[in-house]
Coordinates of C-alpha atoms and ligand atoms in Angstrom, one line a residue:
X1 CA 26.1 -0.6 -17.4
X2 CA 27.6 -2.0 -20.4
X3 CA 28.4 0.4 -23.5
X4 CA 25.9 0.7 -25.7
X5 CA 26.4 1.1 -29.8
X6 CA 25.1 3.9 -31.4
X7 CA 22.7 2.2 -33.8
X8 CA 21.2 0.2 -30.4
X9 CA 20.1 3.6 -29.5
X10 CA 18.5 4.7 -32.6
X11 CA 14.6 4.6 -31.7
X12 CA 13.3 1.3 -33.4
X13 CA 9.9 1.7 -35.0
X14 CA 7.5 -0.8 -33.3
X15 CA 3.5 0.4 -34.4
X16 CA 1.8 4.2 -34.9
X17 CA 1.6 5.2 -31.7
X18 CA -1.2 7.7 -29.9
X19 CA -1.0 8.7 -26.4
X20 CA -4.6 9.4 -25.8
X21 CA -3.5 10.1 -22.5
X22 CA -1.7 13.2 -22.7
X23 CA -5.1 14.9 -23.6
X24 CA -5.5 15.0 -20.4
X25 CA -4.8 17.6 -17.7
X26 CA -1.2 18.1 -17.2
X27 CA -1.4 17.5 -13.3
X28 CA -2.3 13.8 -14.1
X29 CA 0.8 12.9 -15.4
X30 CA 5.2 13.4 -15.3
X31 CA 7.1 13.0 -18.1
X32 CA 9.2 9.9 -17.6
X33 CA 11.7 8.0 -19.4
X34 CA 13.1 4.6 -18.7
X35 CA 16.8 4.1 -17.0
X36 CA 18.7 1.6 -19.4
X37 CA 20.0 -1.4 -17.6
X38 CA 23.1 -3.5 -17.9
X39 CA 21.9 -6.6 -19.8
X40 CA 18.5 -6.6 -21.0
X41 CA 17.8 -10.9 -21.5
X42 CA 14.4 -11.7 -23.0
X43 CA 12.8 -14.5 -21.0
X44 CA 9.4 -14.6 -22.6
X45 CA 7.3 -12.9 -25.4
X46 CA 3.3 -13.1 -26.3
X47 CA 3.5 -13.6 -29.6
X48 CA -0.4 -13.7 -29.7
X49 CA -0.8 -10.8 -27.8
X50 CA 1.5 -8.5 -30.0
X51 CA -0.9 -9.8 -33.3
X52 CA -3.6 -8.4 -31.9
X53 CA -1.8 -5.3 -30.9
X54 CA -1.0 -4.9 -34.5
X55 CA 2.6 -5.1 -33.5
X56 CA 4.8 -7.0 -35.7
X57 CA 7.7 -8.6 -34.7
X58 CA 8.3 -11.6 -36.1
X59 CA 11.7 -10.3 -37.8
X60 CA 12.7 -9.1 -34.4
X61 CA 16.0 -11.1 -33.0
X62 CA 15.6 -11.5 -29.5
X63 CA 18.1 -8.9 -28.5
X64 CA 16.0 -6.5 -30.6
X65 CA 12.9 -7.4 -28.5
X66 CA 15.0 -7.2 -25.1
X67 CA 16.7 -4.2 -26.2
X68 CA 12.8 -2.5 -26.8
X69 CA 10.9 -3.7 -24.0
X70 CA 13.6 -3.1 -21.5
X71 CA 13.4 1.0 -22.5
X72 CA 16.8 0.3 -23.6
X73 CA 15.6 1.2 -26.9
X74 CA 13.3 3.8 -27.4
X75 CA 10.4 3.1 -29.4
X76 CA 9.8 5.7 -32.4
X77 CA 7.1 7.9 -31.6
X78 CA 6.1 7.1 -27.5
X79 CA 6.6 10.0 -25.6
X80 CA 6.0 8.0 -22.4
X81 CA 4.5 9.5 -18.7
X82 CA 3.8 8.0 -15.6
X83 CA 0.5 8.2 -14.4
X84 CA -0.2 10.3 -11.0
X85 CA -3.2 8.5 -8.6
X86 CA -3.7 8.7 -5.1
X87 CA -5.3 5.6 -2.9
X88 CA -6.6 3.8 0.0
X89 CA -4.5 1.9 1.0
X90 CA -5.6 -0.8 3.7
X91 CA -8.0 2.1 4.8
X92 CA -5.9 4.6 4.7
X93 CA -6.0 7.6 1.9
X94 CA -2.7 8.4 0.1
X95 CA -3.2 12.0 -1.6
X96 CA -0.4 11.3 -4.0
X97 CA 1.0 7.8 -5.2
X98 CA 1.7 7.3 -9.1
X99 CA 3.1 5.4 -11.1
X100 CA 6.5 5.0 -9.0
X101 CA 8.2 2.4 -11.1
X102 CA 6.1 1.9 -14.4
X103 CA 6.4 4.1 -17.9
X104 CA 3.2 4.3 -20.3
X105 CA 4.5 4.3 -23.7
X106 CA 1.2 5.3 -25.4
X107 CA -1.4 3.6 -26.7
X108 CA -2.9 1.2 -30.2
X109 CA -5.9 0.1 -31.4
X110 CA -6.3 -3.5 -30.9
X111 CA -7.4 -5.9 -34.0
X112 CA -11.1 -5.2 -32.2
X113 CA -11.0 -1.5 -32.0
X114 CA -10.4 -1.2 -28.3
X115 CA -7.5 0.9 -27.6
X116 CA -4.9 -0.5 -25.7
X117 CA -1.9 0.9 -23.4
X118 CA 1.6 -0.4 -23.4
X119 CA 3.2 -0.1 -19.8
X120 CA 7.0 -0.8 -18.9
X121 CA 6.7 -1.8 -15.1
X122 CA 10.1 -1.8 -13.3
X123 CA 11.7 0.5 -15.7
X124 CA 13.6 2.7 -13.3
X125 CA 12.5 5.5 -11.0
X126 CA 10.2 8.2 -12.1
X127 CA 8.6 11.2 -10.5
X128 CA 6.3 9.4 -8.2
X129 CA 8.9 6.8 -6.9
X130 CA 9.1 8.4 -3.5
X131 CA 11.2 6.2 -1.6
X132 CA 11.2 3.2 -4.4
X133 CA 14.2 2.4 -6.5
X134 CA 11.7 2.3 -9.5
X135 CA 12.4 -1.5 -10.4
X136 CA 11.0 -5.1 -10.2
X137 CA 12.2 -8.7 -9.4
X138 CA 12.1 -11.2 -11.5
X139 CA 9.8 -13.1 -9.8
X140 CA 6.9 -11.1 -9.2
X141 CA 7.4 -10.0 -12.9
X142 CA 7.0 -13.2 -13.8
X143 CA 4.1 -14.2 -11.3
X144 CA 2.4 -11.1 -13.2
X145 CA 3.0 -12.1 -16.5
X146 CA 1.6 -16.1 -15.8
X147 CA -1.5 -14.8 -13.5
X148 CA -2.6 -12.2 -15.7
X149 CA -2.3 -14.4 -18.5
X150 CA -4.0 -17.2 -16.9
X151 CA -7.3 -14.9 -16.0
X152 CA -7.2 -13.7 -19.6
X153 CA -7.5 -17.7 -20.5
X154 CA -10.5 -17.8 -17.6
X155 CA -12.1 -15.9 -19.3
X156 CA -11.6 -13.0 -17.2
X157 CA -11.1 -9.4 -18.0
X158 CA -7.4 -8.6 -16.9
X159 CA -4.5 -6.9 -17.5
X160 CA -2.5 -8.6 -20.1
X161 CA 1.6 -9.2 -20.4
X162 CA 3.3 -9.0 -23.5
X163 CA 7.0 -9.5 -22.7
X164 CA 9.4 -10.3 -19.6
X165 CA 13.1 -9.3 -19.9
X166 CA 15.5 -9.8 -17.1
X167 CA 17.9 -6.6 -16.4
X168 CA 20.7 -8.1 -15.6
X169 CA 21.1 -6.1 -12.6
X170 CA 20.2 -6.9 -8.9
X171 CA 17.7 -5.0 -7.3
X172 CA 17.6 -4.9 -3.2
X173 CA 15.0 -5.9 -1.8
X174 CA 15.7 -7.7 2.3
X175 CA 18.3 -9.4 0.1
X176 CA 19.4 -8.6 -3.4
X177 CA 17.5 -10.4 -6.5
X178 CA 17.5 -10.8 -10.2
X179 CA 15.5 -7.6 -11.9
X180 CA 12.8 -7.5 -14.8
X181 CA 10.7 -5.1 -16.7
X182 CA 7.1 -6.6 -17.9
X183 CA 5.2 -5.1 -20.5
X184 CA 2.0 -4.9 -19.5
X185 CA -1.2 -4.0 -21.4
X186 CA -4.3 -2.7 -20.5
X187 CA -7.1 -0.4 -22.0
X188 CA -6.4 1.9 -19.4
X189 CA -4.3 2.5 -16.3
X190 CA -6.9 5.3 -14.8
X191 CA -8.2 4.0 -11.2
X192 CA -10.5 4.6 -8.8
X193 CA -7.5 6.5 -7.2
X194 CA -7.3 8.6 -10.2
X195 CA -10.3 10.4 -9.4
X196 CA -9.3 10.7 -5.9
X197 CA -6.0 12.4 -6.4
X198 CA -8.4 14.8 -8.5
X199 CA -10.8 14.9 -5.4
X200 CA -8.0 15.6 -3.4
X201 CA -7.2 18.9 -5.1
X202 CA -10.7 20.1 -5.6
X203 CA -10.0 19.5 -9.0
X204 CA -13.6 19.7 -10.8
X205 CA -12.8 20.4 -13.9
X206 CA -10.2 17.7 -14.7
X207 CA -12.5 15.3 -13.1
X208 CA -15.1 15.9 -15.7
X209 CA -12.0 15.7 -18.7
X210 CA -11.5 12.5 -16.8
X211 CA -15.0 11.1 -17.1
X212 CA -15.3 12.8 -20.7
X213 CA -11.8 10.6 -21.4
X214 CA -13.3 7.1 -19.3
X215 CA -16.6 7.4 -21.9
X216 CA -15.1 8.2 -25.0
X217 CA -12.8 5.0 -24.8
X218 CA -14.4 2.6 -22.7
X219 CA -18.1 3.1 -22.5
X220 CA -19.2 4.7 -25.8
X221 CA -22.7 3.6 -25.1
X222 CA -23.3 6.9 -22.4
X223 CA -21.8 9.3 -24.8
X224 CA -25.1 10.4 -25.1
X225 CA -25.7 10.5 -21.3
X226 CA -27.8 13.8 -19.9
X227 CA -25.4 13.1 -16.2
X228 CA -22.2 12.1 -17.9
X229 CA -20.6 11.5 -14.5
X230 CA -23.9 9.9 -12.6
X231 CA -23.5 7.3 -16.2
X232 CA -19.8 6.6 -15.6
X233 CA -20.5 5.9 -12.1
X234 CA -22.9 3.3 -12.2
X235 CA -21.5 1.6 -15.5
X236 CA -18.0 1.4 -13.5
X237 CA -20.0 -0.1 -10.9
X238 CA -22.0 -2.7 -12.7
X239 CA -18.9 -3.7 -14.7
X240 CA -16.8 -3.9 -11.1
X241 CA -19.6 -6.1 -9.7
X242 CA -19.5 -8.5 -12.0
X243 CA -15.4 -8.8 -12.6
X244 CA -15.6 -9.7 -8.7
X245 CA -18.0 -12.1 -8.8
X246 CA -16.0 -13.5 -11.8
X247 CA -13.3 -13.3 -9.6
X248 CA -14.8 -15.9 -6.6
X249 CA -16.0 -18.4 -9.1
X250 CA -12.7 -19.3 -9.9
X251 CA -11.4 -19.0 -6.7
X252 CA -9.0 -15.7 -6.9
X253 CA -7.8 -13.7 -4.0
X254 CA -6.3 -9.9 -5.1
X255 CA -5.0 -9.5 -1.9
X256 CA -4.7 -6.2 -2.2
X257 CA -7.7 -4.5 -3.6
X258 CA -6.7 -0.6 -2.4
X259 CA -8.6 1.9 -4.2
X260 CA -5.5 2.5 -6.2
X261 CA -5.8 -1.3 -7.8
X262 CA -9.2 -0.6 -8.8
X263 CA -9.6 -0.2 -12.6
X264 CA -12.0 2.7 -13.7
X265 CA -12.4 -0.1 -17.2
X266 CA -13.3 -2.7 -15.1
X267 CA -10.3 -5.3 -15.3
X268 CA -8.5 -7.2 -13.0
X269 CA -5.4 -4.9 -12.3
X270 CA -2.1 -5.5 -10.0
X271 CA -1.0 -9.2 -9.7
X272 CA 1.4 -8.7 -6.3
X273 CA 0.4 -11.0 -3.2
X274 CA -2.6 -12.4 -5.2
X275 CA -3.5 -16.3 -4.8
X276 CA -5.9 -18.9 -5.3
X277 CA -7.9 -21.1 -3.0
X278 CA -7.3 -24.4 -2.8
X279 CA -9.5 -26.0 0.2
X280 CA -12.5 -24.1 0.6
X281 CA -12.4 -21.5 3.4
X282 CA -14.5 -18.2 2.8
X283 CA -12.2 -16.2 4.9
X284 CA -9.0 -17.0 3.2
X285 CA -6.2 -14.9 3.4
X286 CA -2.5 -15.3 1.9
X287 CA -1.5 -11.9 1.8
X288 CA 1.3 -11.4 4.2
X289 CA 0.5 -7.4 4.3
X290 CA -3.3 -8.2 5.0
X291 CA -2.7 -8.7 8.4
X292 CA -6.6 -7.8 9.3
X293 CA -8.0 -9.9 6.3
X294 CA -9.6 -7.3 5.0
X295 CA -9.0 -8.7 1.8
X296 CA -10.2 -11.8 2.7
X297 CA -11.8 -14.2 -0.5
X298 CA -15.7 -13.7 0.4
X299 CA -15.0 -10.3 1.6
X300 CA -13.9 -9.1 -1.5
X301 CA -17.3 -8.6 -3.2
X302 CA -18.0 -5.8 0.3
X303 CA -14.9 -4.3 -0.2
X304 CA -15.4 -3.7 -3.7
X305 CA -18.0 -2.0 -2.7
X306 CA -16.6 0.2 0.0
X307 CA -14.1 1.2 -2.8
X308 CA -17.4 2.1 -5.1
X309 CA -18.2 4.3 -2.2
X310 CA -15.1 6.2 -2.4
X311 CA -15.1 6.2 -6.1
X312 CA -18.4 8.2 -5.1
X313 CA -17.1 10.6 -2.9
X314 CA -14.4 11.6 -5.3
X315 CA -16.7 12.0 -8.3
X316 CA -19.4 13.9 -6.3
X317 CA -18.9 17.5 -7.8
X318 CA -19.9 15.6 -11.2
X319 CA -23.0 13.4 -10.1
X320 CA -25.6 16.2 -11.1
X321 CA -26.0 20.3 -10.6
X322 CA -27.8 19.6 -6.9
X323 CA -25.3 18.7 -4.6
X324 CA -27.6 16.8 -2.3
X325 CA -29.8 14.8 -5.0
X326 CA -26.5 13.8 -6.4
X327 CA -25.2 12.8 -2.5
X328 CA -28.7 10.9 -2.1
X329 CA -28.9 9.1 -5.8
X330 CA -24.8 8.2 -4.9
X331 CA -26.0 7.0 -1.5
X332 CA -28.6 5.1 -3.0
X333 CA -26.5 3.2 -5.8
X334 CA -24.0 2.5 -3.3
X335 CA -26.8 0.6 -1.0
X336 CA -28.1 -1.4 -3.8
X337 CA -24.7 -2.6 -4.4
X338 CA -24.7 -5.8 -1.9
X339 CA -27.6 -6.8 -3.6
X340 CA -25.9 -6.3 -7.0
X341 CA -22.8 -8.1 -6.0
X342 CA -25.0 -11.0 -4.6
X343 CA -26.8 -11.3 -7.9
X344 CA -23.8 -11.3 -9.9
X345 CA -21.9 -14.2 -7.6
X346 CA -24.7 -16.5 -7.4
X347 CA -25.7 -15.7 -10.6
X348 CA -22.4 -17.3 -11.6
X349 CA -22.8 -19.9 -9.3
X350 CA -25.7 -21.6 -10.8
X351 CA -24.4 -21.5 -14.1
X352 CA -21.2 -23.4 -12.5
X353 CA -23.3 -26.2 -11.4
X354 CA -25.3 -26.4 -14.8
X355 CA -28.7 -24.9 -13.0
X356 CA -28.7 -22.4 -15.9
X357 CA -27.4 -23.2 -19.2
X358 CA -25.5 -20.6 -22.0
X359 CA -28.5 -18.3 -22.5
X360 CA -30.6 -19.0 -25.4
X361 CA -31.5 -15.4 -27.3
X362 CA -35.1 -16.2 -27.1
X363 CA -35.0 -16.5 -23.2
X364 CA -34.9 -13.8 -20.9
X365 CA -32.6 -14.4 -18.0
X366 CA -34.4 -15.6 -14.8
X367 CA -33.8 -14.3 -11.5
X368 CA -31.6 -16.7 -9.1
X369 CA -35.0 -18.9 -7.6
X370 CA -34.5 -19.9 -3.7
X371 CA -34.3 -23.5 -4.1
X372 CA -30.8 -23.1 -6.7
X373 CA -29.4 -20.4 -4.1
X374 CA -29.8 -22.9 -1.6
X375 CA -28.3 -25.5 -3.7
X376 CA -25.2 -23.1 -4.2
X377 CA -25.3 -22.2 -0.3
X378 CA -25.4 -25.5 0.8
X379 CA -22.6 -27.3 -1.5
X380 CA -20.1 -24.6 -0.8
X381 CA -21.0 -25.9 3.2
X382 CA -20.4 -29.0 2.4
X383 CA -17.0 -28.4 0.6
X384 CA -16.1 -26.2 3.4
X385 CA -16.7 -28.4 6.4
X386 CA -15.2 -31.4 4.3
X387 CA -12.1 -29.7 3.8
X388 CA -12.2 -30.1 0.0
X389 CA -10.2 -28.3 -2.8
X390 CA -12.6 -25.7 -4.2
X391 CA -11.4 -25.9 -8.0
X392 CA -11.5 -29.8 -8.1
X393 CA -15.0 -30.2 -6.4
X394 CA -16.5 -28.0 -9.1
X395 CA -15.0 -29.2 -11.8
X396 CA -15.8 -33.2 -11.2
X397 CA -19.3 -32.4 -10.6
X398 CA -19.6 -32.8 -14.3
X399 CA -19.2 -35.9 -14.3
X400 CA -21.1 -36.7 -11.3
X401 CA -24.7 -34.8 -12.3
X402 CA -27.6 -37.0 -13.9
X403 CA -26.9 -39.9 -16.3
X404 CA -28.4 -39.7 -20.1
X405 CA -30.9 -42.1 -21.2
X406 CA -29.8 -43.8 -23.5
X407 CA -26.2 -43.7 -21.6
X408 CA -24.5 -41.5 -24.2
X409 CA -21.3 -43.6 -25.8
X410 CA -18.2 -40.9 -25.1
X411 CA -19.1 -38.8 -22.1
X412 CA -16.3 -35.9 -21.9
X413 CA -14.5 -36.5 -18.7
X414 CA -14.0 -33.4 -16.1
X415 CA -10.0 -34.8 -15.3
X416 CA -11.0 -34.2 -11.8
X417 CA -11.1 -37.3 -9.1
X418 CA -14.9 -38.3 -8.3
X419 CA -17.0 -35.8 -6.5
X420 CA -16.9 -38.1 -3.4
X421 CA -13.8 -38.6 -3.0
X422 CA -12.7 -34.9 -2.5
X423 CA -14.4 -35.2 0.4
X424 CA -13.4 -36.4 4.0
X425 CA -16.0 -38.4 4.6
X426 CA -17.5 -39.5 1.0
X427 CA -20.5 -40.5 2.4
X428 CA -21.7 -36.4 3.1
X429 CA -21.6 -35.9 -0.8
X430 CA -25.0 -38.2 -1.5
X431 CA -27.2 -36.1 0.2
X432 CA -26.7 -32.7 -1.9
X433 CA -26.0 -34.7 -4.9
X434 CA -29.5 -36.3 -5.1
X435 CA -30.7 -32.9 -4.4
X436 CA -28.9 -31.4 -7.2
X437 CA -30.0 -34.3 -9.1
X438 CA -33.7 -33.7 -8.9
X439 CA -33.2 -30.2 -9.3
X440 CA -31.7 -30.4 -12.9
X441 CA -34.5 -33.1 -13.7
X442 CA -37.0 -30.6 -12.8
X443 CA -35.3 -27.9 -14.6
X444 CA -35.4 -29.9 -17.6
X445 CA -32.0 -29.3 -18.8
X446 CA -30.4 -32.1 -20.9
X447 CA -27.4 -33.9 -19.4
X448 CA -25.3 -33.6 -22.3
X449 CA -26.1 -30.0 -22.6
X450 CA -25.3 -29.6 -18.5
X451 CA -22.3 -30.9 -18.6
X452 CA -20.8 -29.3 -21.5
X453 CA -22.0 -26.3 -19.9
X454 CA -20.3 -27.4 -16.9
X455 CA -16.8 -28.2 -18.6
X456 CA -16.6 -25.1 -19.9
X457 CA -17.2 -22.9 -17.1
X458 CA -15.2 -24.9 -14.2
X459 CA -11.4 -24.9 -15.0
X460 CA -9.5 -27.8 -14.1
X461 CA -6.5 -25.8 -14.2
X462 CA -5.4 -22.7 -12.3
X463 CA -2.5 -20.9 -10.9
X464 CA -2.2 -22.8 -7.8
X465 CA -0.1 -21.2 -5.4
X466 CA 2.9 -24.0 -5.0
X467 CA 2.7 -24.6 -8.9
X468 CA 3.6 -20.5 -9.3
X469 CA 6.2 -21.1 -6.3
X470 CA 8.3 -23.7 -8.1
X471 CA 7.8 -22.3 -11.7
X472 CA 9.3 -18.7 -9.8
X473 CA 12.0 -20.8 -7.8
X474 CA 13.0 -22.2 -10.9
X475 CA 13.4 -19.3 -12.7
X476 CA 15.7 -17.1 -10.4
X477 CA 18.0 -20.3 -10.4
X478 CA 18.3 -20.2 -13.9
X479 CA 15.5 -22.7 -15.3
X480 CA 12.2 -21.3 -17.2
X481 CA 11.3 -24.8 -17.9
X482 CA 8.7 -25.1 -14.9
X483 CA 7.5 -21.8 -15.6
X484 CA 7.0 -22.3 -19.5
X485 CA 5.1 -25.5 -18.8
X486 CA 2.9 -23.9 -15.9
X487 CA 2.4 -21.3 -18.6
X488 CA 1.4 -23.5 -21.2
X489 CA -1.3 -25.4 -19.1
X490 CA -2.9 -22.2 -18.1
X491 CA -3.3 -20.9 -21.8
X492 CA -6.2 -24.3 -21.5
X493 CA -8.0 -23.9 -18.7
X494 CA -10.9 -26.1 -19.2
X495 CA -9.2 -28.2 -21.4
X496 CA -7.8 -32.1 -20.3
X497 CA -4.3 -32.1 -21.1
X498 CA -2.4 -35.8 -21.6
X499 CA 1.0 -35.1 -19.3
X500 CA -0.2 -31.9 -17.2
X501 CA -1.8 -33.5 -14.5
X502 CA 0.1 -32.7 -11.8
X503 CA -0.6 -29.3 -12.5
X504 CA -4.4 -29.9 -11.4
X505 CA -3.4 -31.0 -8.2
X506 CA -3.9 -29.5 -5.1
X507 CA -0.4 -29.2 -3.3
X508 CA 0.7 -31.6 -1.1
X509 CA 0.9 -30.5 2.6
X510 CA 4.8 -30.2 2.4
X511 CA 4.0 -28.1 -0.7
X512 CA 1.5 -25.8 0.4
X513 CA 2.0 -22.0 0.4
X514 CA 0.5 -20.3 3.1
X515 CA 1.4 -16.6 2.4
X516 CA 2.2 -14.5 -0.4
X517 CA 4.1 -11.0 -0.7
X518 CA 3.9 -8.2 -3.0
X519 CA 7.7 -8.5 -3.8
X520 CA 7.6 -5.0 -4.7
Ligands
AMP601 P1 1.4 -1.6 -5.5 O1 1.5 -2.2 -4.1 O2 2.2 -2.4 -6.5 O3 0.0 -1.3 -5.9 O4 2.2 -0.2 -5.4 C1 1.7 0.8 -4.6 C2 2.5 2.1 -5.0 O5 3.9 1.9 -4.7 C3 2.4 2.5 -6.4 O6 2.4 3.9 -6.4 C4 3.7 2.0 -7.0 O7 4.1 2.7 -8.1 C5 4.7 2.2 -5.8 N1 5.8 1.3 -5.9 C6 5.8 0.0 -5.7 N2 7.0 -0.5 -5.8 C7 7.9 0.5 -6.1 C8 9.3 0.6 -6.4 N3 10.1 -0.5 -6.3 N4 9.7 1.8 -6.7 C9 8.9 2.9 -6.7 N5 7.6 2.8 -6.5 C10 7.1 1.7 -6.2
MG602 MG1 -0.7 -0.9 -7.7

C-alpha cells in the first residue's frame, strides 16, 4: 500500500448525509469500513448523476474523486454498514449472505425527492464476506457501470453508477486481474432476501420495521394502508411484474435472478453474467452458472414469480391477524401473477409495434384484444424460425408499417436494415406485414403518429454482448477508448447516431459471445 499523507486522510465533505438505514433493526446490518488500496485511478465519473444527487464536485481533481470513491478517503459524515440478506440461490435457500464485498455509505435526497443510497462495491471484505476477498475486477465493474447505465437510458428502472476507480492492486480470481470499486446508487439495497433472512429467524417484529421502512420511502401511497404488509406485497409485486416485462422488450437476460437480486423497490439490481439477445431464441441462456436455464429470457417473467412466492412466505406473519386468510389471499395473489406478468409483456409488446399509441389522458387503456396478441405471437415466430436479430427486427419495423397519404416529405429513419432483409428467407416477412398493416388501418392510428411511437420505444442500440467484450478487453489492456465510445452510444438509445453504427450491429459469427460469467 503506498503511504498515505495526513491531509488525504482527513474526511472530505461530499453532501449531508442520512443513513435511513440504520433505523433499522441492528441484526440487519455490520458496521463496515472500506480497506484502502494501493493506487486508487479514476477511470470514469457520472457527472450527471452526481447533479442530481446534489453532490457537487466540479472542483474535485481527479485524485480527489479516486481518493473518495475508492474508501480511501472517508467521506464526512457516512457511517457506512453492510447490509445482511439471505437468498435463493439457483433454488437453494442461503440463511445468511450480505453484503460480502460492498459498503453503504448512507443515503441523499435526489433533485426529485427520492432518496437515494450510495454503495462502494468491491471495497474490501466486511462481515458477511465468508470465503470472498471482499473485492471486484475491473471488468465486471465496468460491465456494471455501462449496463446499468444503459437500462437507465432504456428507460428502465435500475441501479445506477456514479464512479469506477481502478485499485491498483490485483485481485485473484483463476488468474489474477486488475481491481475496481463502483459506486453504485440505488433507492434501496433491501431485497426479497432481506425479508427472508428475517423469516429465517422468526423475526416478526423487524419484518414489520422492514415493511414500515419499504413504505415510508418507496411507496408513500399505502401509508395509509389498514394491512400494511398485505399493501407492500402486492405493490412489490405489481412494480416487479412490470420491470420484467420491461426487461423482455428490450431483450435483457439477468442471468441470475436469485431471490437475493430481487429489489424490494422494484429496480433492476446486480449486473454479473447478464446479456442481451441478439437472434431471437425464447430460451436463451448465456449465463455460464445457469447450467439448468432456469434463468432462461422467457422464463424470467415465471421465475419472477416463483421469487414473489417466496417473498410471500417470508412476509406471512405480516399479511393479516388470521394466519390462514393471509396464507389463502397470498396464495391467491401469487396465482394471478402469470396472468399479471402476461398482461404487462404483451401489453408492452403492442405498444412496440405501434398497436397502441402513448396514451391520451382522455382514453382509458384497453385490454390486449386477440387479434394484436396474435400479431405479437406470431412476429416473434417468425423472427424466431428466421433466425433474425431481435433488437434490429423491431426497430426497422418503423419504417416498414403503412405509408402516409400524402407520402410525408422527411420520414425519420429507424437506422435498422429493411424488415426483410433480417430475415433468412425475405419472402416469410410479407405475410405478417400485410397483416400488421391492416391491423393499424383498422385501428386508425396515424402513420406518422405510429412510427414516432415506434422510434421511441424500439432502441437501435443496446449493450450487445461482443460490443461489452471488446469495450472490457480494451480496458484491462490499458485502453478506455472502446469502452467510452460504447458508453456514449448507449446514453441514446433510440437516437440515430452519424459514426456509431457498428455499434447497432449484431456480432459477426467470429464475434459472438456465447457465455457470460459473474466475474465475482
Ligand atoms: P452475487 O452473485 O454478486 O449476487 O453475490 C452473491 C453473494 O456473494 C453476495 O452476498 C455477495 O456479497 C457475495 N460475494 C460475491 N463476490 C464476493 C467477493 N469477492 N467477496 C466477498 N463476497 C462476495
Ligand atoms: Mg447480488
Amino acid at each position: 500500500m503506498l503511504p498515505v499523507t495526513p491531509d488525504q486522510t482527513a474526511p472530505v465533505p461530499l453532501v449531508p448525509w442520512t443513513n435511513r438505514y440504520r433505523q433499522l433493526p441492528a441484526t440487519l446490518m455490520a458496521p463496515a469500513s472500506p480497506t484502502q488500496v494501493a493506487n486508487p485511478q479514476l477511470l470514469c465519473f457520472n457527472s450527471a448523476l452526481a447533479a442530481e444527487l446534489g453532490i457537487t464536485t466540479a472542483d474535485w481533481t481527479e485524485d480527489n474523486l479516486a481518493a473518495a470513491f475508492s474508501g480511501n478517503r472517508p467521506l464526512a459524515g457516512s457511517d457506512p454498514v453492510a447490509l445482511a440478506y439471505a437468498g435463493h440461490q439457483f433454488g437453494n435457500f442461503v440463511p445468511q449472505l450480505g453484503d460480502g464485498r460492498a459498503v453503504l455509505l448512507g443515503d441523499v435526497v435526489d433533485r426529485a425527492g427520492q432518496v437515494q443510497e450510495l454503495q462502494l462495491k468491491g471495497s474490501g471484505p466486511t462481515p458477511f464476506s465468508r470465503r470472498g476477498d471482499g473485492r471486484a475486477a475491473l471488468g465486471p465493474v465496468l460491465r456494471e457501470y455501462l449496463v446499468s447505465e444503459a437500462m437507465h437510458a432504456l428507460g428502465i428502472p435500475t441501479t445506477r453508477a456514479l464512479a469506477a476507480v481502478s485499485t491498483g492492486e490485483a485481485v485473484q480470481r483463476e488468474q489474477p486481474l486488475p481491481g475496481a470499486i463502483l459506486t453504485r446508487v440505488a433507492p434501496s439495497h433491501v431485497r426479497v432476501g432481506t425479508f427472508q433472512y428475517l423469516a429465517a429467524r422468526s423475526d416478526t417484529s423487524s419484518i414489520r420495521a422492514l415493511v414500515q421502512f419499504m413504505i415510508e420511502g418507496y411507496y408513500p401511497a399505502l401509508r395509509e394502508a389498514p394491512v400494511p404488509g398485505a399493501a407492500l406485497l402486492e405493490a412489490v409485486a405489481e412494480r416487479q411484474v412490470a420491470l420484467i416485462a420491461q426487461w423482455l422488450q428490450v431483450g435483457f437476460i439477468h442471468g441470475v435472478m436469485n431471490t437475493d437480486n430481487m429489489a424490494i423497490a422494484g429496480h433492476t439490481i446486480d449486473f454479473g453474467p447478464c446479456a442481451f439477445l441478439e437472434t431471437y431464441r425464447p430460451l436463451q441462456v448465456f449465463s455460464a452458472i445457469d447450467t439448468q436455464g432456469r434463468y432462461a429470457f422467457t422464463n424470467q417473467l415465471p421465475l419472477g414469480a416463483w421469487n414473489l412466492a417466496r417473498l410471500a412466505e417470508a412476509m406471512l406473519p405480516v399479511l393479516g391477524d388470521r394466519p390462514e386468510d393471509a396464507m389463502a389471499w397470498a396464495q391467491e395473489l401469487i396465482d394471478g401473477l402469470e396472468g399479471r406478468s402476461e398482461a404487462a409483456w404483451l401489453g408492452g409488446m403492442c405498444a412496440k409495434l405501434g398497436l397502441t399509441l402513448p396514451a391520451d389522458p382522455s382514453t382509458t387503456p384497453r385490454a390486449v384484444d386477440p387479434v394484436d396478441a396474435a400479431l405479437v405471437t406470431d412476429l416473434l415466430m417468425l423472427l424466431e424460425r428466421e433466425q433474425a436479430d431481435y433488437t434490429l427486427s423491431l426497430r426497422s419495423l418503423a419504417d416498414a408499417g403503412p405509408a402516409d397519404t400524402p407520402p410525408s416529405p422527411h420520414p425519420l429513419a429507424s437506422g435498422a436494415p429493411p424488415f426483410a432483409q433480417l430475415l433468412q428467407n425475405p419472402a416469410a416477412a410479407t405475410a405478417w406485414l400485410s397483416r400488421w398493416h391492416k391491423r393499424l388501418h383498422a385501428l386508425g392510428h396515424p402513420p406518422q403518429a405510429v412510427r414516432a411511437s415506434m422510434l421511441a420505444r424500439n432502441p437501435l442500440y443496446i449493450p450487445r454482448n461482443h460490443l461489452v467484450e471488446a469495450a472490457l478487453q480494451g480496458a484491462a489492456e490499458g485502453d478506455l477508448r472502446p469502452w467510452q465510445a460504447l458508453h456514449a452510444t448507449l446514453a441514446k438509445p433510440f437516437e440515430v447516431q452519424a459514426g456509431a453504427e457498428h455499434h447497432a450491429h449484431p456480432a459477426a459469427a467470429h464475434e459472438r459471445v456465447t457465455r457470460t460469467f459473474c466475474g465475482t
